[in-house]
């Protein structure tokens, strides 16, 4: 670590060496300005959460400073019971998701599994599916006895209708893992592709069988990446709300987040203070895990002398390659296609869950497509999504630059701040955003939603860029400066083109998050701003799933259109710049 | 005794042969070098021998075992071939220390048995000692220098007592000084262990130093095979001659001598002639390319005799010796002279070289053997 | 603070007297025109209500805009969402919401905390000889704040025919305590701001602690999705749902007959639930709000409510879409139906809280 520190410092000295004396320039103003901006986006709302935990009323309301919230939460045995339940669900959920993601990524990256590109595409597609309608589709599929899957199973085997129960620990874990696995795949797959193939070949030459090579070489090499993404996924599992609320509470399974929701919204009198305390306990837990993850990555980021780039010979699985194909395809069919088909069918039914010909109707589609407010929702969602993704990319790009490429003293603080929104459940962060941003003149406009989404996206996007920037040699930048490039020109002409793949990836990720995310925007999407995710939530949670299904399908289409559009634009600009 | 027999190896990449009809044999305990420019198919050949790549045709035998045969559908996985390999990048596993890297081949259920830990420790420590890596056993792999990584890679390749050692350009990542040292070290270790070795390089001097036999490859095919001396002294093609050292090309035309024997007459220098191989059907006035190895050409003051005379065009003082560019007729020839007695630009000089330093080829195609 | 409340009390009293007085008709008419003119000038209205935008709320927004040219912004949300947003906005001096429609206890609590304001005289509320199920001005007239009653609904018992056949099925609320219904009941969350709370309060008031405990022992799951629950009964996920029609449409009536479920009108009387609307303090469009509240009571608006299956309405002179669900308007009311100002603003919370220990004992709550 000491060496990493000093090398960063050394690089930055050289960069700073080109500065003309006395004048304030963009490169010197940037870190400070950025810190102020990130503090406004992250620290200010989080400060509101902390204040809320010590305030006898909601922040902004008349009240007094008090320790009562902390005392009551810490003195309540239920706090620790729900924490334990959360762990009991989140740990196996994460392990299962990690195992699935690693196996899928390995099969696709390193074996001769057929139709790899297709399988990869299907897994990426699953990442785009909105959570809430997906869970609702599973409630229709997996309700004990009456769920569609259970009915089919019952028709196959006597007593089969009792086999699946989504309202259970098993349901929470398996469905949660099915949600997390495609996301983890997106992290693990590139790591596997980037791994130096000769390391594997060297093990084979040293007498290790294919399986021993996987176990002794691939797996340990992948371990830092697995641990890092596993921890992120675990944090997400701990903060997950929709799945435990919809599937857990009917089975009397109560987790940390449903408890927070209960305290904040469930009572006659909103107990925001206690909810904030719970959120901060979760923050300490997840925050320390993130610190652990930093340590892991910093100490064990392997850089190896790269070989001549021989593409590794994919491992021949023999007949097993069709099994691998079938397993991944099966995963997609069960957890991706099936719920989407149910969603699609549902959107054509008079009544959600009663899927028969007699109930067929197109009125929900006609309603949705012909209505101004749905069009407004689509428009607002698109505007917010594009603005939040673009702004988020710019801000996180600068953050990553300052963190990895300068010696600015506050860079660690900046890095840490950018992590904040990941460590607090969106449920609570949304209150923080509300209390913080209601004072800004832009409250009530699209822009406040955009700000909140930028904040929410920072941890993901800045991680994305930091990973790429660390790999790029400082000399690329230094030579540009030596040859007369200003800091800004260097940034635009050297960094941006070099980071283009990361920029595109991060933009898509942020866009997907912005279009899909619910908790952050639910309190901010007030008058004048409509978000599809909030509409879907309201329609589905209160029982109008048919219309909700329509909106969910529109939302999914939006995300996919955005993804494809960016891909096409990226390809076109690549071709143009090649001329 | 033949340790490795490669017969008719062929590998297609995207329909085009990267390796085509490659056959050679390696004597037990000797070093054979596959020499060629990058992209000539030598690495692919090595990887097929290692089992990392599957040939489209041909077979590889180690001793009496067929390890690969496209025709018989045999493809032994790499770990079953009892080979050791040093990769170009060394492929030192970054998550293990030096000891674990080297011990790796001993820890597997190799040949059906599991070695006791004490034995492993002894073997690895002995290996570390013989490689000059004492005291580095617990150093994490990423903290090794290039030379150290190379030795660890070599140790790892040898510790399992392999039948065959494969070396894939092991010196290309080292600086020049380390490279020279490591060449001799490798040769020494190989001789001591006596393992049959296939070595890959694009550097002809490496090939000369290390090999018992050299196989020169170009565009996926073998161009010539032989001892280093044979290859150097009797290159079978212009390609081989050019590839094996610095060469000057001189244009000439065929002229028949009075006794009817064919001679090549240098363009623009009517009195400079070279005898041609009489077995080739030369016709008068055919274009001939003369290739002259610069390293063998000496410059001295003219003694009045006829022949290879020219004027000094430029001079480069190299310390140990002096390099001249001499204009002979229309051609420019590089030659070397003494470091003490310098000749001035414009001076008339005589060139001297042994007969085997110059070879002639018809302009269109190489001379048949 | 105190003085202000007193002041507000006075205005509401004044409003009540004007409403009650007969001679004030002409003068009221004239000032109402002024209100409407001011409302049109405001041009917009933000309407927060419990639940999701449904067919009825959207039709209201369209109809109201058609009538007055005033745009209605729908801001659906449960009590917690509404309060979190509205309180934060008020603290920043940026209250954006004009009116809030919810179950009467929520509105009455707003009144008790002085968070509503007088809506003056609404012509539709003082229209003579309207067959009200409940006088919309019942609280105003009693001097209990400014809650306008705008709808009425009831609790029925919805039963799946397969899981719980008619023979031996429940006939009254009281029957639900029978242990034979164990594991069959899905219950709207009976504590907190949800329709189930009023069932808990009524049941405790009428039948006591023991009844409440026994029914909760029979509960299989709690739900917050009161519109989803009837579908779950129809699909057979649960056997019995104590079914408030107030929250929104019960779409299951669209299913082909014979229905897989039946609606039991309890023999011990229908528990009535009232829905109300409050003009919020600091409302940015107070006049548009008043015109809208007046509109809510008109026959055409109430008919829009009744067009939703099970939709709640407060005038008996409308035609309900599903007559089976309209019994609350005519059926025998539950004895001593306790939905009063006192109950809504105070006792409701105390009474429904009686359910909490039993819920915890049954493992339904942490």
XYZ file of N, CA and C in Angstrom, chain A residues 3 196-213 215-224 299-314 316, chain B residues 11 13 42-44 47 50-54 77-80 82-85 87-96 100 103-110 142 149 156 166 168-169 173 200:
276
model
N 3.652 1.613 -1.342
C 4.213 1.881 -2.662
C 3.162 2.480 -3.581
N -4.931 -13.489 -17.581
C -3.881 -13.934 -18.503
C -3.995 -15.442 -18.731
N -4.271 -15.814 -19.954
C -4.522 -17.222 -20.258
C -3.289 -18.097 -20.026
N -2.104 -17.511 -20.143
C -0.913 -18.357 -19.991
C -0.776 -18.861 -18.558
N -1.387 -18.126 -17.592
C -1.319 -18.615 -16.208
C -2.005 -19.969 -16.108
N -3.104 -20.090 -16.832
C -3.830 -21.347 -16.863
C -3.008 -22.423 -17.580
N -2.462 -22.029 -18.720
C -1.713 -22.990 -19.520
C -0.480 -23.473 -18.764
N 0.131 -22.565 -18.024
C 1.304 -22.953 -17.249
C 0.940 -24.047 -16.251
N -0.256 -23.943 -15.679
C -0.668 -24.972 -14.724
C -0.899 -26.302 -15.420
N -1.481 -26.232 -16.626
C -1.694 -27.479 -17.359
C -0.344 -28.116 -17.688
N 0.629 -27.279 -18.083
C 1.949 -27.782 -18.419
C 2.655 -28.325 -17.186
N 2.286 -27.766 -16.020
C 2.901 -28.238 -14.776
C 2.180 -29.459 -14.250
N 1.359 -30.063 -15.064
C 0.788 -31.344 -14.696
C -0.550 -31.279 -13.992
N -1.189 -30.087 -13.972
C -2.469 -30.001 -13.289
C -3.572 -30.346 -14.275
N -4.574 -31.081 -13.799
C -5.708 -31.402 -14.647
C -6.530 -30.125 -14.825
N -7.481 -30.202 -15.752
C -8.325 -29.025 -16.008
C -9.003 -28.557 -14.732
N -9.502 -29.511 -13.942
C -10.256 -29.117 -12.752
C -9.339 -28.559 -11.672
N -8.157 -29.165 -11.555
C -7.228 -28.656 -10.553
C -6.787 -27.241 -10.946
N -6.637 -27.011 -12.250
C -6.279 -25.676 -12.719
C -7.350 -24.667 -12.326
N -9.396 -24.872 -9.876
C -9.446 -24.731 -8.434
C -8.230 -24.002 -7.873
N -7.046 -24.351 -8.406
C -5.831 -23.793 -7.821
C -5.392 -22.488 -8.488
N -5.748 -22.293 -9.740
C -5.260 -21.107 -10.461
C -6.389 -20.116 -10.734
N -7.394 -20.520 -11.510
C -8.453 -19.579 -11.863
C -9.146 -19.021 -10.636
N -9.539 -19.921 -9.752
C -10.338 -19.492 -8.619
C -9.584 -18.521 -7.708
N -8.352 -18.887 -7.270
C -7.645 -17.925 -6.409
C -7.351 -16.598 -7.116
N -7.071 -16.662 -8.423
C -6.800 -15.425 -9.147
C -8.046 -14.556 -9.199
N -9.176 -15.220 -9.267
C -10.442 -14.513 -9.379
C -10.944 -14.044 -8.021
N -10.378 -14.629 -6.969
C -10.925 -14.418 -5.641
C -11.092 -12.941 -5.259
N -10.083 -12.092 -5.483
C -10.289 -10.697 -5.104
C -11.500 -10.087 -5.809
N -4.753 -4.607 -1.833
C -3.617 -5.475 -1.550
C -3.380 -6.527 -2.625
N -4.438 -6.863 -3.363
C -4.285 -8.040 -4.213
C -4.672 -7.793 -5.659
N -4.524 -6.549 -6.073
C -4.797 -6.307 -7.479
C -3.598 -6.803 -8.265
N -3.762 -7.915 -8.934
C -2.629 -8.530 -9.609
C -2.371 -7.862 -10.945
N -1.180 -7.382 -11.117
C -0.814 -6.964 -12.455
C 0.296 -7.901 -12.900
N 0.142 -8.489 -14.040
C 1.134 -9.455 -14.490
C 1.702 -8.986 -15.811
N 2.937 -9.387 -16.057
C 3.522 -9.120 -17.362
C 2.643 -9.835 -18.367
N 2.106 -9.100 -19.282
C 1.148 -9.767 -20.151
C 1.878 -10.463 -21.286
N 1.331 -11.536 -21.710
C 1.946 -12.335 -22.759
C 1.628 -11.759 -24.126
N 1.755 -12.572 -25.134
C 1.544 -12.062 -26.478
C 0.075 -12.043 -26.834
N -0.778 -12.255 -25.821
C -2.195 -12.179 -26.082
C -2.722 -13.359 -26.870
N -2.153 -14.521 -26.639
C -2.744 -15.716 -27.222
C -4.099 -15.918 -26.598
N -5.080 -16.113 -27.425
C -6.390 -16.381 -26.862
C -6.348 -17.794 -26.285
N -6.800 -17.882 -25.048
C -6.727 -19.196 -24.409
C -7.604 -20.177 -25.168
N -7.107 -21.354 -25.312
C -7.885 -22.416 -25.930
C -9.056 -22.700 -25.003
N -10.303 -22.564 -25.462
C -11.408 -22.830 -24.541
C -11.384 -24.280 -24.072
N -12.464 -27.819 -23.320
C -13.439 -28.694 -23.961
C -14.224 -29.432 -22.892
N -2.047 -26.623 -38.884
C -3.060 -25.931 -38.082
C -3.629 -24.783 -38.898
N -5.920 -21.387 -39.098
C -6.603 -20.315 -38.365
C -7.469 -19.572 -39.363
N 5.964 -20.802 -35.459
C 6.783 -21.591 -34.542
C 6.107 -21.741 -33.175
N 5.476 -20.653 -32.705
C 4.811 -20.756 -31.402
C 3.610 -21.684 -31.481
N 2.868 -21.591 -32.580
C 1.724 -22.491 -32.736
C 2.200 -23.947 -32.749
N 2.904 -24.916 -29.254
C 1.682 -25.100 -28.467
C 0.969 -26.393 -28.852
N 2.773 -28.969 -26.991
C 2.427 -28.894 -25.573
C 1.025 -29.411 -25.294
N 0.178 -29.424 -26.345
C -1.200 -29.839 -26.120
C -2.119 -28.670 -25.837
N -1.613 -27.454 -26.003
C -2.442 -26.277 -25.761
C -3.259 -25.926 -27.000
N -2.870 -26.526 -28.103
C -3.572 -26.263 -29.352
C -3.759 -27.614 -30.010
N -4.863 -27.789 -30.704
C -5.161 -29.080 -31.331
C -4.830 -28.988 -32.821
N -4.387 -34.410 -22.978
C -4.385 -33.065 -22.396
C -2.964 -32.684 -21.951
N -2.678 -31.385 -21.863
C -1.311 -30.921 -21.580
C -0.725 -31.551 -20.324
N -1.574 -31.711 -19.299
C -1.060 -32.182 -18.012
C -0.678 -33.661 -18.038
N -1.055 -34.365 -19.106
C -0.725 -35.788 -19.171
C 0.501 -36.036 -20.051
N 3.678 -34.906 -19.575
C 4.966 -34.901 -18.868
C 5.954 -33.957 -19.541
N 5.499 -32.735 -19.728
C 6.362 -31.721 -20.296
C 6.465 -30.572 -19.311
N 7.543 -29.797 -19.447
C 7.654 -28.557 -18.688
C 7.731 -27.435 -19.688
N 7.227 -26.246 -19.288
C 7.224 -25.167 -20.275
C 7.530 -23.838 -19.606
N 6.948 -19.998 -20.341
C 6.189 -19.141 -21.242
C 6.932 -17.837 -21.486
N 6.571 -17.185 -22.575
C 7.212 -15.920 -22.891
C 6.976 -14.904 -21.776
N 5.735 -14.902 -21.227
C 5.433 -13.959 -20.152
C 5.813 -14.546 -18.790
N 6.353 -15.737 -18.796
C 6.694 -16.527 -17.597
C 5.477 -17.096 -16.904
N 4.331 -16.360 -16.954
C 3.094 -16.874 -16.354
C 3.324 -17.332 -14.919
N 4.027 -16.506 -14.166
C 4.182 -16.792 -12.741
C 2.869 -16.433 -12.055
N 2.332 -17.345 -11.280
C 1.027 -17.104 -10.653
C 1.158 -16.064 -9.566
N 0.462 -14.945 -9.743
C 0.678 -13.826 -8.827
C 0.127 -14.067 -7.419
N -0.732 -15.048 -7.255
C -1.312 -15.259 -5.930
C -0.510 -16.252 -5.104
N 0.647 -16.674 -5.624
C 1.470 -17.628 -4.873
C 2.863 -17.045 -4.706
N 5.668 -21.772 -3.687
C 4.452 -22.439 -4.147
C 4.403 -22.533 -5.665
N 6.698 -25.376 -6.477
C 6.241 -26.657 -5.926
C 4.987 -27.182 -6.616
N 4.331 -26.291 -7.379
C 3.035 -26.660 -7.940
C 3.025 -28.008 -8.663
N 3.982 -28.258 -9.565
C 3.928 -29.538 -10.294
C 4.083 -30.748 -9.368
N 4.697 -30.551 -8.203
C 4.895 -31.683 -7.288
C 3.649 -31.978 -6.467
N 2.744 -30.994 -6.385
C 1.616 -31.155 -5.470
C 0.439 -31.903 -6.092
N 0.412 -31.945 -7.390
C -0.703 -32.646 -8.018
C -0.551 -34.137 -7.852
N -1.639 -34.866 -8.085
C -1.538 -36.323 -8.014
C -0.821 -36.828 -9.256
N 0.424 -36.355 -9.423
C 1.171 -36.659 -10.630
C 1.582 -38.134 -10.615
N 4.555 -11.299 -7.464
C 4.560 -10.015 -8.169
C 5.769 -9.130 -7.827
N 11.837 -13.871 -12.236
C 10.632 -14.546 -12.716
C 11.004 -15.641 -13.699
N 10.065 -24.129 -12.199
C 8.756 -24.763 -12.211
C 8.652 -25.760 -13.362
N 9.860 -27.242 -22.868
C 9.485 -26.337 -23.953
C 9.781 -24.916 -23.520
N 9.379 -20.980 -24.683
C 8.749 -20.083 -25.650
C 9.344 -18.693 -25.516
N 10.339 -18.382 -26.333
C 11.016 -17.085 -26.303
C 11.299 -16.624 -24.877
N 11.818 -10.950 -22.754
C 11.429 -9.892 -21.820
C 12.597 -9.421 -20.949
N 12.113 -21.885 -28.683
C 11.537 -21.037 -29.728
C 12.176 -19.674 -29.669
